[in-house]
Amino acid sequence: DPESQRLYINNWVENTTHGEITDLLIPGSITKNTKLAIANAAYFKGTWQSKFKPEETKKEIFYVSNERQEFVDMMHVEGTFNHAANEKLGCHILELPYTGQDEASRVSMFVFLPPTESNALDKLLARLTSSPDILSEVVNEGISRRVDVKLPKFSIEKTVDMKPVLGRLGMGKLFENSADFSGFSKKTQIGFDEVLQKSKITVNEEGATVASATVEFSFRSSRPDDPAMVENWELVLEFL
């Protein structure tokens, strides 16, 4: 029953992400033509090492761009943080560490602050994606110093069709008939048609919660060398 399988995936994702990702698959996402659905999910919750004080959160102006400003709930904390002004990226970088981590395996949020100039964010994103190693270079160059931090309190949730994204990353062969997924089925070749990802991040005075879930669909089988294999095709719904 396609509908029961859709609800099964949604319930599994919701439980795995502690209720952060709900209704990943809308009604009709899985039909009788769905050959394979593979789902995975990830969840993270961290508490700030230096918490923001709720009583100091106030409505302040946030500059979305030079031309656009909005009033947001702005959090505030003063403390010692790793900070750097990076010339390669043309921005300031601030590290906000989470608690419970030793130096070797610490987990942190890194905030990138571009300058107040036209298209500054677009330029920063272009520089970040131009080199795969640039992030690992810049996140370790911060110097510990006293910083007065103001950060918007926010929650963002978005669903993305990952097929064009994966194509731009050089993974377009995933959707071609020549792709080899024989590990999923020995009866016939599997071909993936869609990849859907839903993510959510919430940042508040206590810390941050991040959750994401991805599902890959196959609605057809790739044309096999032996046409007779299609008649013996076995329906497999696998959940990871």
PDB file of N, CA and C in Angstrom, residues 6 28 31 57 61 90 95 108 111 133 138 144 160 169 176 179 183 192 205 221 224 232 234:
ATOM      1  N   ARG A   6       4.273   5.681   2.693  1.00  0.00           N
ATOM      2  CA  ARG A   6       4.558   7.117   2.847  1.00  0.00           C
ATOM      3  C   ARG A   6       4.489   7.514   4.322  1.00  0.00           C
ATOM      4  N   GLY A  28       0.562  11.363  -2.151  1.00  0.00           N
ATOM      5  CA  GLY A  28       0.819  11.160  -3.573  1.00  0.00           C
ATOM      6  C   GLY A  28       2.287  11.057  -3.923  1.00  0.00           C
ATOM      7  N   THR A  31       3.617   6.222  -5.087  1.00  0.00           N
ATOM      8  CA  THR A  31       2.513   5.628  -5.836  1.00  0.00           C
ATOM      9  C   THR A  31       2.843   4.181  -6.171  1.00  0.00           C
ATOM     10  N   THR A  57      17.475  39.839  24.888  1.00  0.00           N
ATOM     11  CA  THR A  57      16.996  39.732  23.509  1.00  0.00           C
ATOM     12  C   THR A  57      15.969  40.830  23.250  1.00  0.00           C
ATOM     13  N   ILE A  61      17.296  46.194  14.381  1.00  0.00           N
ATOM     14  CA  ILE A  61      17.364  46.147  12.922  1.00  0.00           C
ATOM     15  C   ILE A  61      18.408  45.128  12.476  1.00  0.00           C
ATOM     16  N   GLY A  90      37.018  37.864   2.422  1.00  0.00           N
ATOM     17  CA  GLY A  90      36.549  39.237   2.555  1.00  0.00           C
ATOM     18  C   GLY A  90      35.447  39.372   3.580  1.00  0.00           C
ATOM     19  N   GLU A  95      33.539  32.151  15.821  1.00  0.00           N
ATOM     20  CA  GLU A  95      33.252  30.780  16.245  1.00  0.00           C
ATOM     21  C   GLU A  95      32.448  30.800  17.542  1.00  0.00           C
ATOM     22  N   SER A 108      31.270  23.493  16.767  1.00  0.00           N
ATOM     23  CA  SER A 108      30.981  24.920  16.861  1.00  0.00           C
ATOM     24  C   SER A 108      30.120  25.363  15.694  1.00  0.00           C
ATOM     25  N   VAL A 111      30.019  31.779  12.236  1.00  0.00           N
ATOM     26  CA  VAL A 111      29.223  32.862  11.667  1.00  0.00           C
ATOM     27  C   VAL A 111      30.120  33.679  10.738  1.00  0.00           C
ATOM     28  N   ASP A 133      38.667  23.376  -0.183  1.00  0.00           N
ATOM     29  CA  ASP A 133      39.496  23.332   1.022  1.00  0.00           C
ATOM     30  C   ASP A 133      39.480  24.630   1.817  1.00  0.00           C
ATOM     31  N   VAL A 138      40.099  28.311   6.893  1.00  0.00           N
ATOM     32  CA  VAL A 138      39.739  29.542   7.594  1.00  0.00           C
ATOM     33  C   VAL A 138      39.161  29.313   8.987  1.00  0.00           C
ATOM     34  N   SER A 144      41.586  34.120  19.906  1.00  0.00           N
ATOM     35  CA  SER A 144      40.712  34.289  21.061  1.00  0.00           C
ATOM     36  C   SER A 144      40.751  35.735  21.544  1.00  0.00           C
ATOM     37  N   VAL A 160      14.092  21.129  -0.582  1.00  0.00           N
ATOM     38  CA  VAL A 160      14.854  21.379  -1.807  1.00  0.00           C
ATOM     39  C   VAL A 160      14.833  20.145  -2.702  1.00  0.00           C
ATOM     40  N   LEU A 169      27.060  19.599  -8.703  1.00  0.00           N
ATOM     41  CA  LEU A 169      28.194  19.095  -7.928  1.00  0.00           C
ATOM     42  C   LEU A 169      28.914  17.947  -8.632  1.00  0.00           C
ATOM     43  N   GLU A 176      21.441   8.716 -14.364  1.00  0.00           N
ATOM     44  CA  GLU A 176      21.558   8.155 -15.707  1.00  0.00           C
ATOM     45  C   GLU A 176      21.328   6.646 -15.691  1.00  0.00           C
ATOM     46  N   ALA A 179      24.113   4.266 -14.460  1.00  0.00           N
ATOM     47  CA  ALA A 179      24.506   4.186 -13.048  1.00  0.00           C
ATOM     48  C   ALA A 179      24.301   2.770 -12.522  1.00  0.00           C
ATOM     49  N   GLY A 183      23.648  -3.287  -6.112  1.00  0.00           N
ATOM     50  CA  GLY A 183      23.589  -3.710  -4.720  1.00  0.00           C
ATOM     51  C   GLY A 183      22.183  -3.688  -4.153  1.00  0.00           C
ATOM     52  N   PHE A 192      17.577   6.102 -10.245  1.00  0.00           N
ATOM     53  CA  PHE A 192      16.924   7.087  -9.384  1.00  0.00           C
ATOM     54  C   PHE A 192      16.436   8.271 -10.210  1.00  0.00           C
ATOM     55  N   GLU A 205      18.524  31.398  22.365  1.00  0.00           N
ATOM     56  CA  GLU A 205      19.441  31.764  23.440  1.00  0.00           C
ATOM     57  C   GLU A 205      20.151  30.557  24.051  1.00  0.00           C
ATOM     58  N   SER A 221      12.562   1.240 -13.684  1.00  0.00           N
ATOM     59  CA  SER A 221      13.826   0.518 -13.753  1.00  0.00           C
ATOM     60  C   SER A 221      14.514   0.884 -15.053  1.00  0.00           C
ATOM     61  N   PRO A 224      17.213  -2.968 -19.023  1.00  0.00           N
ATOM     62  CA  PRO A 224      18.244  -3.986 -18.856  1.00  0.00           C
ATOM     63  C   PRO A 224      18.705  -4.534 -20.193  1.00  0.00           C
ATOM     64  N   ASN A 232      10.305 -10.238 -14.350  1.00  0.00           N
ATOM     65  CA  ASN A 232      10.611 -10.845 -13.063  1.00  0.00           C
ATOM     66  C   ASN A 232      11.007  -9.814 -12.007  1.00  0.00           C
ATOM     67  N   GLU A 234      11.202  -7.462  -8.963  1.00  0.00           N
ATOM     68  CA  GLU A 234      10.650  -7.543  -7.616  1.00  0.00           C
ATOM     69  C   GLU A 234      10.583  -6.142  -7.010  1.00  0.00           C
TER      70      GLU A 234
END
